[in-house]
Amino acid sequence: MDKITTAAEAVKAVKDGDTLLVGGFLMAGSPETLIKALLETSSAKNLTVVSNDTGTVDSNMIKVMKQGRVKKVHGSYIGSNPMTGQMLIDDADSVTLYPQGTLAEKIRCGGAGIAGFYTPVGVGTVIENGKEKRTFDGKDYLLEKALRGNVAFVKATVADKFGNCFMRGSTKNFGALMARAADYVIAEAKKIVEVGELDAELVTIPGIFIDALVQSEDV
Amino acid sequence: MDKITTAAEAVKAVKDGDTLLVGGFLMAGSPETLIKALLETSSAKNLTVVSNDTGTVDSNMIKVMKQGRVKKVHGSYIGSNPMTGQMLIDDADSVTLYPQGTLAEKIRCGGAGIAGFYTPVGVGTVIENGKEKRTFDGKDYLLEKALRGNVAFVKATVADKFGNCFMRGSTKNFGALMARAADYVIAEAKKIVEVGELDAELVTIPGIFIDALVQSEDV
Amino acid sequence: MDAKNFIAKRVARELKDGDVVNLGIGLPTLIANYVPEGVSITLQAEHGILGAGPAAKEGEEDPEIINAGGFPITVLPGASFFDSATSFGIIRGGHVDVTVLGALQVDEKGNLANWMVPGKRVPGMGGAMDLVVGARKVIVAMEHTAKGSHKILDTCTFPLTAVGVVNQIITEMGVMEITEDGIKLTEIAQGLTVEDVQSATGAKLIIADNLAVMES
Amino acid sequence: MDAKNFIAKRVARELKDGDVVNLGIGLPTLIANYVPEGVSITLQAEHGILGAGPAAKEGEEDPEIINAGGFPITVLPGASFFDSATSFGIIRGGHVDVTVLGALQVDEKGNLANWMVPGKRVPGMGGAMDLVVGARKVIVAMEHTAKGSHKILDTCTFPLTAVGVVNQIITEMGVMEITEDGIKLTEIAQGLTVEDVQSATGAKLIIADNLAVMES
């Protein structure tokens, strides 16, 4: 199974109406090569984008949004992307905000076959609207449900040809979770090495999760 | 804060009636130096032991059990320790068995501030007795609650003096989770190095979780 | 070739290139020896390994790299290690393509009983419940009967490991698929009649129109 | 020393040796500059770092090692990195000893509002809700008023970040503890009267018997 392909080829997996999980925390671990290919070579629209922050003014995601192809966002901090802020102003239902740890855990559950979990975060705030509140040992918790995507874009520092990904430093953030929670997962890597060259102890995402592997333009 | 101490000193943290989380999968990652100290230097009794398997006939835990100091076990596979099997025969309530992934996730939740989670594992089996069953998207799930301990014993391959632990190969198993889910955490390490000598990318358990660090007799 | 190896070799032919596979203790471990050429699979060990390899050679055992049975193994290039919560996230999340395990009983609804015999010492379920619920395909690989007594039944009588999870049963007598209508015999071992298999089975078999001879 | 640095230096004296600390963006980041000698703390960055160090020097920025504000930082010996689910497990699980952040409003029940102003552009809560619920001690560090208008209130009017989580408020005017009975002023800045602080505060202050002079 040769997973290595071009960004343009890989992003063909994104279809109209898909939910797209996009790794990264601001620019750290942001799969810009893949988002750029989505911008330039794909016409997929009516996308739901799940991203911690939907990037910054310097990211390619804001350009995809300017093309009107993103109909919904699930995120946590959107102050760095004014397009997402504008979406929320124009249509309150188009942007769903979660506490950052809740968003991370929802995606982890999506990848781990867990339907939902009880978190104390958000109790007594607008976050609890529409959610089940329940008391365990005298403390209140909210039920949060798992989140999954059709396609995930993630970025690795080093990947081997099997798809094992090492995400260095603070680039692990959401990508490491999203790669487990989508039907089709595309990784871009700054460096691609032979199988066996990446230390088994440094694998952030096992290769079994990666469907397509692309050389990042960020080298 | 000097965390380095002797096994005998460290296990004084275990008190009568405590719930003790014990890392390891069979002998891999089993903190035998600490359990041996519990056996030989501590008189703490009425213990509840949380362990995947409670070790094997070669482990020190079976000797602690023979001293009659373990009143309850939470585990998953106990075929390797005949004492635990005997406990279950003598008193069905003294041993609680969980699917292995459920046990792991319960402990993870205990460390991560999550009160409970919905898993499909165990539906339609004896595991569902007494548990809430609930349907999400047409599939049945059981509510499983978090599990925590008073003290955890874990074993690392290498630890730095701050307590950062690297657990090599298949020794991560339960110890990596238990170190986050107890009030007091003792790690034994095959090798103890200076702070800065352990690669930040190889840290299985951050040092903030470790209260006491002991040189393992397994070197 | 003995019955166990015959079964293991036949199961191996079910594996597809790229599959992530978890093999239970006992007979299923033999399957790794028979993976067809051109098929590359990744073996998962449920306590925290992807890319498990053969048993370690004598004198080269590494106590930190063991299989789910506790025995020292090797890992292949491209392997990775992780904790048990991550590992069962992989399993429960549907990322294991095939799990192969033995059974005490399996029934025509796909129910599986393989973790305890009432009245006997209980070893615990370990990872079996997670594996059969999580894996995309569940194959039961076992000898057809327990010294003549039926293991393939219309209804399991032992405590269940999981409900409605088994997709396929492979024994020394044949290959069976669990269908909505019941257990369908799709392959039969050389020299056996349908009646031979039926009489060794505690559920009414549906016989496939294109019943084939089972080859290992 | 300006008000922000005065506040930051006073907050730093609340930190104990061995504390795991998360510092919010803005004023709280200054606190790292004032940690007393003999006190060793571990800084957590909520997207996945323990052991965060000072900002990277110009020309030495590493885009893979950033703080929660997106700026390149360094890490100290003994640091570690992890994904965001693990990181918020650390936070939610009570393993952060102290979090320090600013507030739009904070009230005498310990309620905190610091993530949105009704009618203004909403930046999202990021990790703030998780941090204040999960951390063992929550310190609000801010200027006492917003250009004269009250931020310390009997009841927050902006959407809450969390309910009943704030333990302490430190401003340029004083140090306040949230108690069951209300906000207790325990230290007051040199040259101010209790009336000065009270008039800048939208909740009735309880004055500590042993009210001390606030030193930075």
Coordinates of C-alpha atoms in Angstrom, one line a residue, chain A residues 25-28 76-79 82-83 85-86 88-89 97-102 104-105 108 119-127 157 168-174 176-177 190, chain D residues 46-49 62-71 81-86 88-89 92 115-116 121-131 133-134 159-163:
Chain A
F25 CA -3.2 25.2 17.2
L26 CA -2.9 28.6 15.5
M27 CA 0.0 28.0 13.0
A28 CA 1.7 25.1 15.0
S76 CA -12.9 26.9 20.6
Y77 CA -10.9 30.1 20.0
I78 CA -11.7 32.1 16.9
G79 CA -10.2 35.5 17.7
P82 CA -11.9 37.4 11.6
M83 CA -13.8 35.4 9.0
G85 CA -15.9 35.8 13.9
Q86 CA -18.0 37.3 11.0
L88 CA -20.8 33.9 14.0
I89 CA -22.2 37.5 13.7
L97 CA -17.8 27.1 20.3
Y98 CA -16.6 24.6 22.9
P99 CA -14.2 24.9 25.8
Q100 CA -10.9 23.8 24.3
G101 CA -10.5 20.7 26.5
T102 CA -14.1 19.7 25.7
A104 CA -10.2 17.9 22.3
E105 CA -12.0 15.2 24.3
R108 CA -10.7 11.8 21.1
T119 CA -17.2 17.0 32.1
P120 CA -17.5 19.7 34.8
V121 CA -16.4 22.3 32.3
G122 CA -19.2 24.7 31.2
V123 CA -21.6 24.1 34.0
G124 CA -23.5 27.3 34.8
T125 CA -22.5 28.9 31.5
V126 CA -24.1 29.2 28.0
I127 CA -22.2 26.0 27.2
T157 CA 7.3 16.8 11.5
R168 CA 7.3 17.5 17.4
G169 CA 6.9 19.9 20.3
S170 CA 3.7 21.7 20.6
T171 CA 2.4 20.6 17.1
K172 CA 0.7 17.5 18.4
N173 CA -2.3 19.5 19.8
F174 CA -5.4 18.5 17.8
A176 CA -2.9 13.7 17.0
L177 CA -6.6 13.3 18.0
K190 CA 7.9 18.1 6.6
Chain D
E46 CA -2.7 24.4 27.7
H47 CA -2.2 23.2 24.1
G48 CA 0.5 20.7 25.2
I49 CA 3.6 21.8 27.1
D62 CA 11.1 27.5 16.5
P63 CA 7.6 27.4 14.9
E64 CA 7.0 24.0 16.4
I65 CA 7.4 25.3 20.0
I66 CA 4.9 28.1 20.7
N67 CA 2.9 29.4 23.6
A68 CA -0.8 29.5 23.9
G69 CA -0.8 32.9 22.3
G70 CA 0.9 31.5 19.2
F71 CA 4.4 33.0 19.9
F81 CA 5.1 17.7 25.2
F82 CA 1.7 16.1 24.6
D83 CA -1.5 16.4 22.6
S84 CA -4.4 18.6 23.7
A85 CA -6.6 15.8 25.1
T86 CA -3.8 14.8 27.4
F88 CA -6.7 19.2 29.2
G89 CA -6.8 15.9 31.1
R92 CA -9.4 19.1 34.2
W115 CA -14.7 35.4 27.6
M116 CA -17.3 37.6 25.9
R121 CA -17.2 40.2 18.5
V122 CA -16.8 36.8 20.3
P123 CA -13.3 35.4 20.3
G124 CA -14.3 32.1 21.9
M125 CA -13.4 30.8 25.3
G126 CA -10.4 28.8 24.3
G127 CA -9.0 27.0 27.3
A128 CA -10.3 29.5 29.9
M129 CA -13.3 27.5 31.0
D130 CA -11.3 24.3 31.4
L131 CA -8.5 26.1 33.3
V133 CA -12.7 24.7 36.6
G134 CA -9.7 22.4 36.7
P159 CA -21.8 35.7 30.3
L160 CA -20.0 33.5 32.8
T161 CA -16.8 31.6 32.2
A162 CA -17.5 29.5 35.2
V163 CA -19.4 29.5 38.5

